[in-house]
Tab-separated table of C-alpha atoms in Angstrom:
chain	number	residue	atom	x	y	z
A	1	MET	CA	9.092	72.877	-35.945
A	2	THR	CA	6.780	71.403	-33.306
A	3	GLU	CA	3.465	72.944	-32.485
A	4	GLN	CA	3.158	74.092	-28.890
A	5	PRO	CA	0.106	72.692	-27.119
A	6	THR	CA	-2.491	75.244	-26.326
A	7	THR	CA	-3.721	75.490	-22.750
A	8	THR	CA	-7.085	76.770	-21.707
A	9	PRO	CA	-7.211	78.961	-18.666
A	10	SER	CA	-8.766	77.201	-15.679
A	11	LYS	CA	-11.979	78.623	-14.407
A	12	ALA	CA	-11.892	80.207	-10.992
A	13	PRO	CA	-13.873	78.226	-8.439
A	14	LYS	CA	-17.273	79.609	-7.708
A	15	GLN	CA	-17.570	81.370	-4.418
A	16	PRO	CA	-20.285	79.971	-2.224
A	17	THR	CA	-23.307	82.169	-2.163
A	18	ALA	CA	-23.988	83.542	1.267
A	19	GLN	CA	-27.441	82.590	2.436
A	20	ALA	CA	-29.198	84.451	5.153
A	21	THR	CA	-30.590	82.180	7.830
A	22	ILE	CA	-33.055	83.174	10.472
A	23	LYS	CA	-32.774	81.324	13.749
A	24	ASN	CA	-35.706	81.095	16.097
A	25	THR	CA	-34.466	82.362	19.424
A	26	ASN	CA	-37.691	81.677	21.300
A	27	ALA	CA	-37.089	79.188	24.095
A	28	TRP	CA	-40.714	78.029	23.992
A	29	SER	CA	-42.507	77.396	20.708
A	30	THR	CA	-46.101	78.404	20.058
A	31	ARG	CA	-47.186	74.762	20.343
A	32	GLN	CA	-45.457	74.448	23.688
A	33	LEU	CA	-46.937	77.684	25.032
A	34	VAL	CA	-50.442	76.574	24.043
A	35	THR	CA	-49.901	73.201	25.724
A	36	MET	CA	-48.539	74.880	28.841
A	37	ALA	CA	-51.568	77.182	28.996
A	38	LEU	CA	-53.893	74.202	28.665
A	39	LEU	CA	-52.097	72.275	31.419
A	40	CYS	CA	-52.174	75.369	33.609
A	41	ALA	CA	-55.946	75.672	33.127
A	42	ILE	CA	-56.388	71.991	33.986
A	43	GLY	CA	-54.286	72.483	37.114
A	44	VAL	CA	-56.449	75.408	38.237
A	45	LEU	CA	-59.621	73.363	37.736
A	46	LEU	CA	-58.157	70.429	39.671
A	47	SER	CA	-57.223	72.747	42.545
A	48	PHE	CA	-60.926	73.085	43.358
A	49	VAL	CA	-61.439	69.312	43.608
A	50	GLU	CA	-60.092	68.597	47.062
A	51	PHE	CA	-60.705	66.312	50.023
A	52	PRO	CA	-58.948	65.446	53.320
A	53	LEU	CA	-56.408	62.622	53.387
A	54	ILE	CA	-55.889	62.282	57.140
A	55	PRO	CA	-58.929	61.686	59.372
A	56	GLY	CA	-59.439	64.528	61.812
A	57	VAL	CA	-57.153	66.907	59.887
A	58	THR	CA	-59.762	68.558	57.698
A	59	TRP	CA	-57.791	71.749	57.021
A	60	LEU	CA	-55.201	69.854	54.991
A	61	LYS	CA	-56.833	68.704	51.761
A	62	TYR	CA	-55.514	66.804	48.770
A	63	ASP	CA	-55.841	68.127	45.233
A	64	ALA	CA	-54.195	67.027	41.996
A	65	SER	CA	-53.247	70.517	40.780
A	66	ALA	CA	-49.510	69.745	40.809
A	67	MET	CA	-49.907	66.795	38.428
A	68	PRO	CA	-50.329	68.861	35.222
A	69	ALA	CA	-47.259	70.895	36.174
A	70	MET	CA	-45.241	67.697	36.570
A	71	VAL	CA	-46.515	66.372	33.234
A	72	CYS	CA	-45.364	69.636	31.663
A	73	GLY	CA	-42.000	69.325	33.402
A	74	PHE	CA	-41.513	65.823	32.022
A	75	ALA	CA	-42.491	66.946	28.526
A	76	TYR	CA	-40.656	70.271	28.265
A	77	GLY	CA	-38.215	70.495	31.161
A	78	PRO	CA	-38.142	71.819	34.740
A	79	ALA	CA	-38.502	75.502	33.857
A	80	SER	CA	-41.723	74.896	31.945
A	81	GLY	CA	-43.167	72.665	34.638
A	82	VAL	CA	-42.378	75.069	37.455
A	83	ALA	CA	-43.801	77.959	35.420
A	84	VAL	CA	-47.097	76.114	34.931
A	85	GLY	CA	-47.246	75.260	38.626
A	86	ILE	CA	-46.513	78.814	39.750
A	87	VAL	CA	-49.038	80.424	37.399
A	88	GLY	CA	-51.675	77.908	38.473
A	89	ALA	CA	-50.993	78.594	42.161
A	90	ILE	CA	-51.213	82.350	41.615
A	91	LEU	CA	-54.497	82.059	39.688
A	92	HIS	CA	-56.005	79.860	42.398
A	93	GLY	CA	-54.833	82.311	45.064
A	94	ILE	CA	-56.427	85.220	43.203
A	95	LEU	CA	-59.720	83.386	42.709
A	96	MET	CA	-59.841	82.352	46.362
A	97	ALA	CA	-58.303	85.588	47.711
A	98	ASP	CA	-55.772	83.429	49.532
A	99	PHE	CA	-52.302	84.976	49.363
A	100	SER	CA	-50.713	82.722	51.975
A	101	GLY	CA	-52.142	79.605	50.348
A	102	ALA	CA	-50.816	80.687	46.942
A	103	LEU	CA	-47.362	81.265	48.371
A	104	MET	CA	-47.410	77.871	50.067
A	105	ASN	CA	-48.507	76.174	46.844
A	106	ILE	CA	-45.716	77.905	44.907
A	107	LEU	CA	-43.105	76.553	47.313
A	108	VAL	CA	-44.520	73.041	47.269
A	109	VAL	CA	-45.005	72.782	43.494
A	110	ALA	CA	-41.487	74.095	42.876
A	111	GLY	CA	-40.053	71.533	45.306
A	112	PHE	CA	-42.105	68.809	43.663
A	113	VAL	CA	-41.559	69.544	39.962
A	114	ALA	CA	-38.027	70.957	39.733
A	115	PRO	CA	-35.932	67.987	41.005
A	116	ALA	CA	-38.094	65.363	39.286
A	117	ALA	CA	-38.153	67.075	35.883
A	118	LEU	CA	-34.445	67.897	36.072
A	119	LEU	CA	-33.493	64.275	36.726
A	120	TYR	CA	-35.889	62.973	34.078
A	121	GLN	CA	-34.366	65.394	31.587
A	122	ARG	CA	-30.959	63.813	32.218
A	123	LEU	CA	-32.143	60.200	32.629
A	124	HIS	CA	-34.971	59.900	30.115
A	125	THR	CA	-36.193	56.435	31.109
A	126	LEU	CA	-38.897	54.915	33.265
A	127	ARG	CA	-36.299	54.420	35.972
A	128	GLY	CA	-35.356	58.102	35.736
A	129	ALA	CA	-38.995	59.107	36.006
A	130	VAL	CA	-39.590	56.979	39.112
A	131	ILE	CA	-36.410	58.167	40.843
A	132	GLY	CA	-37.190	61.747	39.880
A	133	LEU	CA	-40.702	61.515	41.286
A	134	ALA	CA	-39.306	60.072	44.525
A	135	LEU	CA	-37.033	63.106	44.770
A	136	GLY	CA	-40.057	65.278	44.024
A	137	VAL	CA	-41.942	63.738	46.941
A	138	VAL	CA	-39.034	64.577	49.246
A	139	GLY	CA	-38.696	68.080	47.806
A	140	ALA	CA	-42.415	68.842	48.124
A	141	THR	CA	-42.479	67.585	51.720
A	142	LEU	CA	-39.449	69.670	52.719
A	143	MET	CA	-40.846	72.807	51.080
A	144	ALA	CA	-44.202	72.235	52.778
A	145	ILE	CA	-42.491	72.034	56.175
A	146	VAL	CA	-40.473	75.185	55.512
A	147	GLY	CA	-43.553	76.992	54.250
A	148	ASN	CA	-45.594	76.020	57.283
A	149	LEU	CA	-42.837	77.104	59.657
A	150	VAL	CA	-42.632	80.527	57.991
A	151	ILE	CA	-46.046	81.293	56.483
A	152	THR	CA	-48.436	79.691	58.974
A	153	PRO	CA	-47.205	81.624	62.056
A	154	GLY	CA	-46.653	84.832	60.078
A	155	TRP	CA	-49.943	85.072	58.159
A	156	LEU	CA	-52.355	82.724	59.932
A	157	GLY	CA	-51.364	83.477	63.506
A	158	VAL	CA	-50.717	79.859	64.508
A	159	PRO	CA	-48.004	79.658	67.197
A	160	PHE	CA	-44.632	78.469	65.908
A	161	ASP	CA	-44.441	75.743	68.578
A	162	ALA	CA	-47.807	74.385	67.444
A	163	VAL	CA	-46.556	74.124	63.856
A	164	VAL	CA	-43.391	72.330	64.988
A	165	ALA	CA	-45.536	69.869	66.954
A	166	MET	CA	-47.479	69.010	63.776
A	167	ILE	CA	-44.450	68.247	61.585
A	168	ILE	CA	-44.054	64.544	62.342
A	169	PRO	CA	-47.648	63.414	63.054
A	170	VAL	CA	-49.416	65.579	60.438
A	171	LEU	CA	-47.328	67.529	57.924
A	172	ILE	CA	-44.928	64.789	56.849
A	173	PRO	CA	-47.561	62.020	56.376
A	174	PHE	CA	-49.959	64.330	54.557
A	175	ASN	CA	-47.433	65.837	52.162
A	176	VAL	CA	-45.729	62.505	51.444
A	177	ALA	CA	-49.101	60.940	50.628
A	178	LYS	CA	-50.213	63.937	48.519
A	179	ALA	CA	-46.999	64.085	46.499
A	180	ALA	CA	-46.902	60.296	46.053
A	181	ILE	CA	-50.450	60.265	44.662
A	182	ASN	CA	-49.614	63.122	42.290
A	183	GLY	CA	-46.476	61.262	41.235
A	184	ALA	CA	-48.438	58.101	40.435
A	185	LEU	CA	-50.987	60.121	38.476
A	186	THR	CA	-48.153	61.782	36.562
A	187	LEU	CA	-46.783	58.435	35.397
A	188	ILE	CA	-50.226	57.351	34.194
A	189	VAL	CA	-51.198	60.618	32.492
A	190	TYR	CA	-47.816	61.386	30.929
A	191	LYS	CA	-47.581	57.909	29.388
A	192	ALA	CA	-51.067	58.351	27.945
A	193	ILE	CA	-50.611	61.818	26.408
A	194	SER	CA	-46.868	62.141	25.761
A	195	ASN	CA	-47.340	61.364	22.062
A	196	LEU	CA	-49.800	64.242	21.801
A	197	ILE	CA	-47.873	66.979	23.593
A	198	THR	CA	-44.289	66.078	22.698
A	199	PRO	CA	-43.110	66.175	19.051
A	200	LYS	CA	-42.071	62.741	17.817
A	201	LYS	CA	-38.561	63.907	16.916
A	202	ASP	CA	-37.987	65.001	20.533
A	203	GLN	CA	-39.158	61.764	22.134
A	204	VAL	CA	-36.713	59.305	23.631
A	205	GLN	CA	-37.600	55.667	23.927
A	206	GLY	CA	-37.641	54.833	27.623
A	207	ARG	CA	-36.612	51.533	29.093
A	208	SER	CA	-37.046	50.099	32.539
C-alpha cells in the first residue's frame, strides 16, 4: 500500500492595499505665485522709469515693464507671463489714474508675451527664444497700432486720421524699437536668473 503524498493548500495572493493619494490640482504652485508677484512688482517699478526713444515724439516713452512679464512667460508659460503683465499694467494705471494707458499696456503686453512664450514653451532652445521674441515684437507692434486706432480717438480725442498718419513714421518705429529692447533684456535677464526661478527638474538644456 503506497502512501499518498500530502499537499498543502496554496495561499491566496495578497490583495494590494488601496492607498489614498492626494493630487495637487493647483495650476500654479506657491513658489511660482510668489515669483510671479515679485516679477509683477518689479514690472510696476520699471514702468516709472521711462524716456523718449524718438526725438521730437516726447509723448511716446520707453519703459522696461514688459520685460519681467516676458521672463515669467519663459519660465512658467504664456498664461503666467500675460497675467503678470496685465496685473502690472492695471496697477500702474491705478497709481497714475490712467485708464486708457492701462488698457493700451494690456493689449501691448499680451501681444508681446503670449506668442513668444507659447513658441518657447514648444521649442525650448535659444533658437526658440529668439524666434519667439521676434514674434513678440511683431505682436506688440500690431496690438499697439490697433490700440491707438481704437483707444486714442475714443478716450484722448485725437482725430482718427491723425492717428493713421502716425502709424508708419511714429508708431511702428517706436513700438518695434521698444519691444526689441525688451526682448534683448529678456534674453539677458532670463539666462541670469532662470536657475533661481525655475526648478531644476523642470529645466531643459537649450542649444543654439
